[in-house]
JSON list of C-alpha atoms in Angstrom, two decimals:
[
{"chain": "A", "resi": 20, "resn": "MET", "atom": "CA", "xyz": [203.25, 188.95, 53.68]},
{"chain": "A", "resi": 21, "resn": "LEU", "atom": "CA", "xyz": [203.05, 188.25, 49.95]},
{"chain": "A", "resi": 22, "resn": "THR", "atom": "CA", "xyz": [203.76, 184.74, 48.87]},
{"chain": "A", "resi": 23, "resn": "ARG", "atom": "CA", "xyz": [204.97, 183.62, 45.48]},
{"chain": "A", "resi": 24, "resn": "ARG", "atom": "CA", "xyz": [201.59, 181.97, 44.86]},
{"chain": "A", "resi": 25, "resn": "SER", "atom": "CA", "xyz": [199.62, 185.15, 45.62]},
{"chain": "A", "resi": 26, "resn": "LEU", "atom": "CA", "xyz": [201.94, 187.18, 43.36]},
{"chain": "A", "resi": 27, "resn": "MET", "atom": "CA", "xyz": [201.47, 184.71, 40.50]},
{"chain": "A", "resi": 28, "resn": "LEU", "atom": "CA", "xyz": [197.70, 184.66, 40.98]},
{"chain": "A", "resi": 29, "resn": "GLY", "atom": "CA", "xyz": [197.61, 188.44, 41.04]},
{"chain": "A", "resi": 30, "resn": "ALA", "atom": "CA", "xyz": [199.67, 188.66, 37.85]},
{"chain": "A", "resi": 31, "resn": "ALA", "atom": "CA", "xyz": [197.42, 186.15, 36.10]},
{"chain": "A", "resi": 32, "resn": "LEU", "atom": "CA", "xyz": [194.30, 188.03, 37.12]},
{"chain": "A", "resi": 33, "resn": "GLY", "atom": "CA", "xyz": [195.87, 191.29, 36.04]},
{"chain": "A", "resi": 34, "resn": "VAL", "atom": "CA", "xyz": [196.65, 189.92, 32.58]},
{"chain": "A", "resi": 35, "resn": "ALA", "atom": "CA", "xyz": [193.17, 188.44, 32.27]},
{"chain": "A", "resi": 36, "resn": "GLY", "atom": "CA", "xyz": [191.62, 191.72, 33.37]},
{"chain": "A", "resi": 37, "resn": "CYS", "atom": "CA", "xyz": [193.49, 193.62, 30.65]},
{"chain": "A", "resi": 38, "resn": "SER", "atom": "CA", "xyz": [192.29, 191.36, 27.86]},
{"chain": "A", "resi": 39, "resn": "THR", "atom": "CA", "xyz": [189.19, 192.65, 26.08]},
{"chain": "A", "resi": 40, "resn": "LYS", "atom": "CA", "xyz": [189.66, 190.68, 22.86]},
{"chain": "A", "resi": 41, "resn": "PHE", "atom": "CA", "xyz": [188.20, 187.44, 24.23]},
{"chain": "A", "resi": 42, "resn": "LYS", "atom": "CA", "xyz": [184.64, 187.68, 25.47]},
{"chain": "A", "resi": 43, "resn": "GLU", "atom": "CA", "xyz": [182.60, 185.08, 27.33]},
{"chain": "A", "resi": 44, "resn": "TYR", "atom": "CA", "xyz": [179.22, 183.87, 26.14]},
{"chain": "A", "resi": 45, "resn": "ASN", "atom": "CA", "xyz": [176.89, 181.89, 28.36]},
{"chain": "A", "resi": 46, "resn": "GLY", "atom": "CA", "xyz": [173.70, 181.91, 26.29]},
{"chain": "A", "resi": 47, "resn": "PRO", "atom": "CA", "xyz": [172.08, 179.28, 24.07]},
{"chain": "A", "resi": 48, "resn": "ALA", "atom": "CA", "xyz": [174.42, 177.52, 21.65]},
{"chain": "A", "resi": 49, "resn": "VAL", "atom": "CA", "xyz": [174.65, 178.88, 18.11]},
{"chain": "A", "resi": 50, "resn": "THR", "atom": "CA", "xyz": [173.44, 175.94, 16.02]},
{"chain": "A", "resi": 51, "resn": "ARG", "atom": "CA", "xyz": [173.28, 177.69, 12.64]},
{"chain": "A", "resi": 52, "resn": "ILE", "atom": "CA", "xyz": [174.69, 180.74, 10.88]},
{"chain": "A", "resi": 53, "resn": "GLN", "atom": "CA", "xyz": [172.82, 182.20, 7.92]},
{"chain": "A", "resi": 54, "resn": "VAL", "atom": "CA", "xyz": [174.56, 184.63, 5.57]},
{"chain": "A", "resi": 55, "resn": "PHE", "atom": "CA", "xyz": [172.47, 186.59, 3.05]},
{"chain": "A", "resi": 56, "resn": "LYS", "atom": "CA", "xyz": [175.10, 188.03, 0.72]},
{"chain": "A", "resi": 57, "resn": "GLY", "atom": "CA", "xyz": [172.79, 190.27, -1.31]},
{"chain": "A", "resi": 58, "resn": "GLN", "atom": "CA", "xyz": [171.39, 191.90, 1.81]},
{"chain": "A", "resi": 59, "resn": "ARG", "atom": "CA", "xyz": [174.78, 191.95, 3.59]},
{"chain": "A", "resi": 60, "resn": "HIS", "atom": "CA", "xyz": [173.03, 190.41, 6.60]},
{"chain": "A", "resi": 61, "resn": "MET", "atom": "CA", "xyz": [174.24, 187.55, 8.85]},
{"chain": "A", "resi": 62, "resn": "GLN", "atom": "CA", "xyz": [172.20, 185.78, 11.52]},
{"chain": "A", "resi": 63, "resn": "LEU", "atom": "CA", "xyz": [173.32, 183.59, 14.41]},
{"chain": "A", "resi": 64, "resn": "LEU", "atom": "CA", "xyz": [170.55, 181.20, 15.43]},
{"chain": "A", "resi": 65, "resn": "HIS", "atom": "CA", "xyz": [169.81, 178.67, 18.15]},
{"chain": "A", "resi": 66, "resn": "HIS", "atom": "CA", "xyz": [167.67, 176.28, 16.11]},
{"chain": "A", "resi": 67, "resn": "GLN", "atom": "CA", "xyz": [164.93, 178.65, 14.85]},
{"chain": "A", "resi": 68, "resn": "THR", "atom": "CA", "xyz": [165.52, 181.42, 17.42]},
{"chain": "A", "resi": 69, "resn": "LEU", "atom": "CA", "xyz": [167.49, 184.47, 16.27]},
{"chain": "A", "resi": 70, "resn": "LEU", "atom": "CA", "xyz": [170.26, 185.27, 18.76]},
{"chain": "A", "resi": 71, "resn": "ARG", "atom": "CA", "xyz": [172.13, 188.07, 16.94]},
{"chain": "A", "resi": 72, "resn": "SER", "atom": "CA", "xyz": [172.32, 189.67, 13.52]},
{"chain": "A", "resi": 73, "resn": "TYR", "atom": "CA", "xyz": [175.06, 191.68, 11.84]},
{"chain": "A", "resi": 74, "resn": "LYS", "atom": "CA", "xyz": [175.73, 193.74, 8.74]},
{"chain": "A", "resi": 75, "resn": "PHE", "atom": "CA", "xyz": [178.97, 192.90, 6.94]},
{"chain": "A", "resi": 76, "resn": "GLU", "atom": "CA", "xyz": [181.28, 193.61, 4.02]},
{"chain": "A", "resi": 77, "resn": "LEU", "atom": "CA", "xyz": [182.26, 191.05, 1.35]},
{"chain": "A", "resi": 78, "resn": "GLY", "atom": "CA", "xyz": [184.83, 190.39, -1.33]},
{"chain": "A", "resi": 79, "resn": "PHE", "atom": "CA", "xyz": [185.52, 192.85, -4.11]},
{"chain": "A", "resi": 80, "resn": "ALA", "atom": "CA", "xyz": [183.39, 190.72, -6.52]},
{"chain": "A", "resi": 81, "resn": "PRO", "atom": "CA", "xyz": [180.41, 189.91, -4.30]},
{"chain": "A", "resi": 82, "resn": "ASP", "atom": "CA", "xyz": [178.03, 188.38, -6.86]},
{"chain": "A", "resi": 83, "resn": "GLY", "atom": "CA", "xyz": [178.02, 184.65, -7.51]},
{"chain": "A", "resi": 84, "resn": "HIS", "atom": "CA", "xyz": [179.57, 181.58, -5.91]},
{"chain": "A", "resi": 85, "resn": "LYS", "atom": "CA", "xyz": [183.33, 181.40, -5.39]},
{"chain": "A", "resi": 86, "resn": "VAL", "atom": "CA", "xyz": [184.84, 179.36, -8.22]},
{"chain": "A", "resi": 87, "resn": "GLN", "atom": "CA", "xyz": [188.57, 179.94, -8.09]},
{"chain": "A", "resi": 88, "resn": "GLU", "atom": "CA", "xyz": [191.36, 181.43, -6.06]},
{"chain": "A", "resi": 89, "resn": "GLY", "atom": "CA", "xyz": [191.60, 185.19, -6.39]},
{"chain": "A", "resi": 90, "resn": "ASP", "atom": "CA", "xyz": [188.11, 185.75, -7.83]},
{"chain": "A", "resi": 91, "resn": "GLY", "atom": "CA", "xyz": [187.08, 187.94, -4.87]},
{"chain": "A", "resi": 92, "resn": "ARG", "atom": "CA", "xyz": [183.86, 186.00, -4.37]},
{"chain": "A", "resi": 93, "resn": "THR", "atom": "CA", "xyz": [182.34, 184.54, -1.23]},
{"chain": "A", "resi": 94, "resn": "PRO", "atom": "CA", "xyz": [181.12, 180.92, -1.43]},
{"chain": "A", "resi": 95, "resn": "GLU", "atom": "CA", "xyz": [177.44, 180.03, -1.50]},
{"chain": "A", "resi": 96, "resn": "GLY", "atom": "CA", "xyz": [176.03, 176.83, -0.03]},
{"chain": "A", "resi": 97, "resn": "ALA", "atom": "CA", "xyz": [176.28, 174.73, 3.12]},
{"chain": "A", "resi": 98, "resn": "TYR", "atom": "CA", "xyz": [179.58, 174.58, 5.01]},
{"chain": "A", "resi": 99, "resn": "LEU", "atom": "CA", "xyz": [180.87, 174.26, 8.58]},
{"chain": "A", "resi": 100, "resn": "ILE", "atom": "CA", "xyz": [182.89, 176.50, 10.85]},
{"chain": "A", "resi": 101, "resn": "ASP", "atom": "CA", "xyz": [186.08, 174.45, 10.89]},
{"chain": "A", "resi": 102, "resn": "ARG", "atom": "CA", "xyz": [188.60, 176.55, 12.85]},
{"chain": "A", "resi": 103, "resn": "LYS", "atom": "CA", "xyz": [189.09, 179.56, 15.07]},
{"chain": "A", "resi": 104, "resn": "ASN", "atom": "CA", "xyz": [192.10, 181.86, 14.75]},
{"chain": "A", "resi": 105, "resn": "PRO", "atom": "CA", "xyz": [192.88, 184.00, 17.81]},
{"chain": "A", "resi": 106, "resn": "ASN", "atom": "CA", "xyz": [195.96, 185.44, 16.06]},
{"chain": "A", "resi": 107, "resn": "SER", "atom": "CA", "xyz": [194.28, 186.58, 12.85]},
{"chain": "A", "resi": 108, "resn": "SER", "atom": "CA", "xyz": [195.68, 189.54, 10.92]},
{"chain": "A", "resi": 109, "resn": "PHE", "atom": "CA", "xyz": [192.07, 190.75, 11.03]},
{"chain": "A", "resi": 110, "resn": "HIS", "atom": "CA", "xyz": [191.65, 190.86, 14.83]},
{"chain": "A", "resi": 111, "resn": "LEU", "atom": "CA", "xyz": [189.94, 187.45, 15.28]},
{"chain": "A", "resi": 112, "resn": "SER", "atom": "CA", "xyz": [188.56, 185.03, 12.72]},
{"chain": "A", "resi": 113, "resn": "ILE", "atom": "CA", "xyz": [186.56, 181.85, 12.30]},
{"chain": "A", "resi": 114, "resn": "GLY", "atom": "CA", "xyz": [187.12, 179.64, 9.27]},
{"chain": "A", "resi": 115, "resn": "ILE", "atom": "CA", "xyz": [184.55, 178.37, 6.79]},
{"chain": "A", "resi": 116, "resn": "SER", "atom": "CA", "xyz": [185.13, 174.86, 5.40]},
{"chain": "A", "resi": 117, "resn": "TYR", "atom": "CA", "xyz": [185.36, 176.04, 1.78]},
{"chain": "A", "resi": 118, "resn": "PRO", "atom": "CA", "xyz": [186.28, 174.33, -0.52]},
{"chain": "A", "resi": 119, "resn": "ASN", "atom": "CA", "xyz": [184.19, 171.19, -0.19]},
{"chain": "A", "resi": 120, "resn": "SER", "atom": "CA", "xyz": [184.54, 168.22, -2.56]},
{"chain": "A", "resi": 121, "resn": "ARG", "atom": "CA", "xyz": [182.08, 169.74, -5.07]},
{"chain": "A", "resi": 122, "resn": "ASP", "atom": "CA", "xyz": [184.03, 173.01, -5.13]},
{"chain": "A", "resi": 123, "resn": "VAL", "atom": "CA", "xyz": [187.30, 171.15, -5.70]},
{"chain": "A", "resi": 124, "resn": "ALA", "atom": "CA", "xyz": [185.83, 169.02, -8.50]},
{"chain": "A", "resi": 125, "resn": "LYS", "atom": "CA", "xyz": [184.36, 172.04, -10.27]},
{"chain": "A", "resi": 126, "resn": "ALA", "atom": "CA", "xyz": [187.63, 173.98, -10.06]},
{"chain": "A", "resi": 127, "resn": "ARG", "atom": "CA", "xyz": [189.66, 170.99, -11.29]},
{"chain": "A", "resi": 128, "resn": "ALA", "atom": "CA", "xyz": [187.29, 170.57, -14.26]},
{"chain": "A", "resi": 129, "resn": "MET", "atom": "CA", "xyz": [188.01, 174.22, -15.11]},
{"chain": "A", "resi": 130, "resn": "GLY", "atom": "CA", "xyz": [191.76, 173.76, -14.63]},
{"chain": "A", "resi": 131, "resn": "VAL", "atom": "CA", "xyz": [191.96, 176.25, -11.73]},
{"chain": "A", "resi": 132, "resn": "SER", "atom": "CA", "xyz": [192.54, 176.21, -7.98]},
{"chain": "A", "resi": 133, "resn": "PRO", "atom": "CA", "xyz": [189.39, 176.64, -5.87]},
{"chain": "A", "resi": 134, "resn": "GLY", "atom": "CA", "xyz": [191.25, 178.77, -3.35]},
{"chain": "A", "resi": 135, "resn": "GLY", "atom": "CA", "xyz": [190.51, 178.60, 0.35]},
{"chain": "A", "resi": 136, "resn": "ASP", "atom": "CA", "xyz": [191.07, 180.45, 3.61]},
{"chain": "A", "resi": 137, "resn": "ILE", "atom": "CA", "xyz": [187.57, 181.92, 3.69]},
{"chain": "A", "resi": 138, "resn": "PHE", "atom": "CA", "xyz": [186.79, 183.43, 7.09]},
{"chain": "A", "resi": 139, "resn": "ILE", "atom": "CA", "xyz": [184.42, 185.58, 9.05]},
{"chain": "A", "resi": 140, "resn": "HIS", "atom": "CA", "xyz": [186.79, 188.16, 10.50]},
{"chain": "A", "resi": 141, "resn": "GLY", "atom": "CA", "xyz": [187.24, 191.61, 11.98]},
{"chain": "A", "resi": 142, "resn": "THR", "atom": "CA", "xyz": [188.15, 194.74, 10.09]},
{"chain": "A", "resi": 143, "resn": "PRO", "atom": "CA", "xyz": [191.31, 196.83, 10.00]},
{"chain": "A", "resi": 144, "resn": "SER", "atom": "CA", "xyz": [190.39, 200.44, 10.75]},
{"chain": "A", "resi": 145, "resn": "ARG", "atom": "CA", "xyz": [191.93, 201.69, 7.51]},
{"chain": "A", "resi": 146, "resn": "VAL", "atom": "CA", "xyz": [189.33, 199.86, 5.38]},
{"chain": "A", "resi": 147, "resn": "PHE", "atom": "CA", "xyz": [186.23, 199.81, 7.58]},
{"chain": "A", "resi": 148, "resn": "GLY", "atom": "CA", "xyz": [183.25, 201.32, 5.82]},
{"chain": "A", "resi": 149, "resn": "GLN", "atom": "CA", "xyz": [184.67, 200.75, 2.33]},
{"chain": "A", "resi": 150, "resn": "PRO", "atom": "CA", "xyz": [182.29, 198.41, 0.55]},
{"chain": "A", "resi": 151, "resn": "ASP", "atom": "CA", "xyz": [183.37, 194.95, -0.53]},
{"chain": "A", "resi": 152, "resn": "TRP", "atom": "CA", "xyz": [187.12, 195.04, 0.08]},
{"chain": "A", "resi": 153, "resn": "THR", "atom": "CA", "xyz": [187.93, 191.46, 1.16]},
{"chain": "A", "resi": 154, "resn": "TRP", "atom": "CA", "xyz": [189.21, 188.62, -1.05]},
{"chain": "A", "resi": 155, "resn": "GLY", "atom": "CA", "xyz": [186.03, 186.60, -0.42]},
{"chain": "A", "resi": 156, "resn": "CYS", "atom": "CA", "xyz": [185.72, 186.70, 3.35]},
{"chain": "A", "resi": 157, "resn": "ILE", "atom": "CA", "xyz": [182.92, 188.15, 5.47]},
{"chain": "A", "resi": 158, "resn": "ALA", "atom": "CA", "xyz": [184.07, 191.19, 7.46]},
{"chain": "A", "resi": 159, "resn": "VAL", "atom": "CA", "xyz": [182.36, 192.63, 10.54]},
{"chain": "A", "resi": 160, "resn": "THR", "atom": "CA", "xyz": [183.58, 195.21, 13.03]},
{"chain": "A", "resi": 161, "resn": "ASN", "atom": "CA", "xyz": [186.17, 194.06, 15.56]},
{"chain": "A", "resi": 162, "resn": "GLU", "atom": "CA", "xyz": [183.69, 194.46, 18.42]},
{"chain": "A", "resi": 163, "resn": "GLU", "atom": "CA", "xyz": [181.16, 192.30, 16.57]},
{"chain": "A", "resi": 164, "resn": "MET", "atom": "CA", "xyz": [183.88, 189.74, 15.79]},
{"chain": "A", "resi": 165, "resn": "GLU", "atom": "CA", "xyz": [184.70, 189.44, 19.48]},
{"chain": "A", "resi": 166, "resn": "GLU", "atom": "CA", "xyz": [181.06, 188.59, 20.15]},
{"chain": "A", "resi": 167, "resn": "ILE", "atom": "CA", "xyz": [180.83, 186.13, 17.23]},
{"chain": "A", "resi": 168, "resn": "TYR", "atom": "CA", "xyz": [184.13, 184.48, 18.21]},
{"chain": "A", "resi": 169, "resn": "ALA", "atom": "CA", "xyz": [182.78, 183.88, 21.73]},
{"chain": "A", "resi": 170, "resn": "MET", "atom": "CA", "xyz": [179.41, 182.57, 20.53]},
{"chain": "A", "resi": 171, "resn": "VAL", "atom": "CA", "xyz": [180.34, 180.26, 17.64]},
{"chain": "A", "resi": 172, "resn": "ASP", "atom": "CA", "xyz": [182.02, 176.89, 18.07]},
{"chain": "A", "resi": 173, "resn": "THR", "atom": "CA", "xyz": [183.79, 174.80, 15.47]},
{"chain": "A", "resi": 174, "resn": "GLY", "atom": "CA", "xyz": [181.38, 172.40, 13.83]},
{"chain": "A", "resi": 175, "resn": "THR", "atom": "CA", "xyz": [178.60, 175.00, 13.60]},
{"chain": "A", "resi": 176, "resn": "GLN", "atom": "CA", "xyz": [176.70, 174.86, 10.31]},
{"chain": "A", "resi": 177, "resn": "ILE", "atom": "CA", "xyz": [176.89, 177.93, 8.08]},
{"chain": "A", "resi": 178, "resn": "PHE", "atom": "CA", "xyz": [174.60, 178.52, 5.11]},
{"chain": "A", "resi": 179, "resn": "LEU", "atom": "CA", "xyz": [175.59, 181.21, 2.60]},
{"chain": "A", "resi": 180, "resn": "TYR", "atom": "CA", "xyz": [172.88, 182.46, 0.25]},
{"chain": "A", "resi": 181, "resn": "ALA", "atom": "CA", "xyz": [173.09, 184.73, -2.81]}
]
């Protein structure tokens, strides 16, 4: 005889079994992300050990450090992963702590807004494979984003190089 508890447990397991968006990762912690913009290459590291690497797409103006909102550039420098968005318009996303105090001061001195909302995120199928289409974010495939989302915690250091 089925009890209410067994029905609820079965329903919960059924829902969990249908979800492929959220992966589990049980390996070494990602302690550092390195992004090489010019090479379109990102590395996830555990200290000095390479765990995974990915190719990616950038903003529509990929050269140089992000200076102001709408410039289509991706920041360069040292930041942190400061948030995770499971409901991203781009499948899944993890936020980069741009702008920092230096970025804000530089933008204010120029009389502009530094912008924000810079993420590593998935890719809508209608734009995948088109080079440099984001507004300054780092775009990987949705499958890769699922892996990155599972591996990277908030507080992880990210270094973005030219």
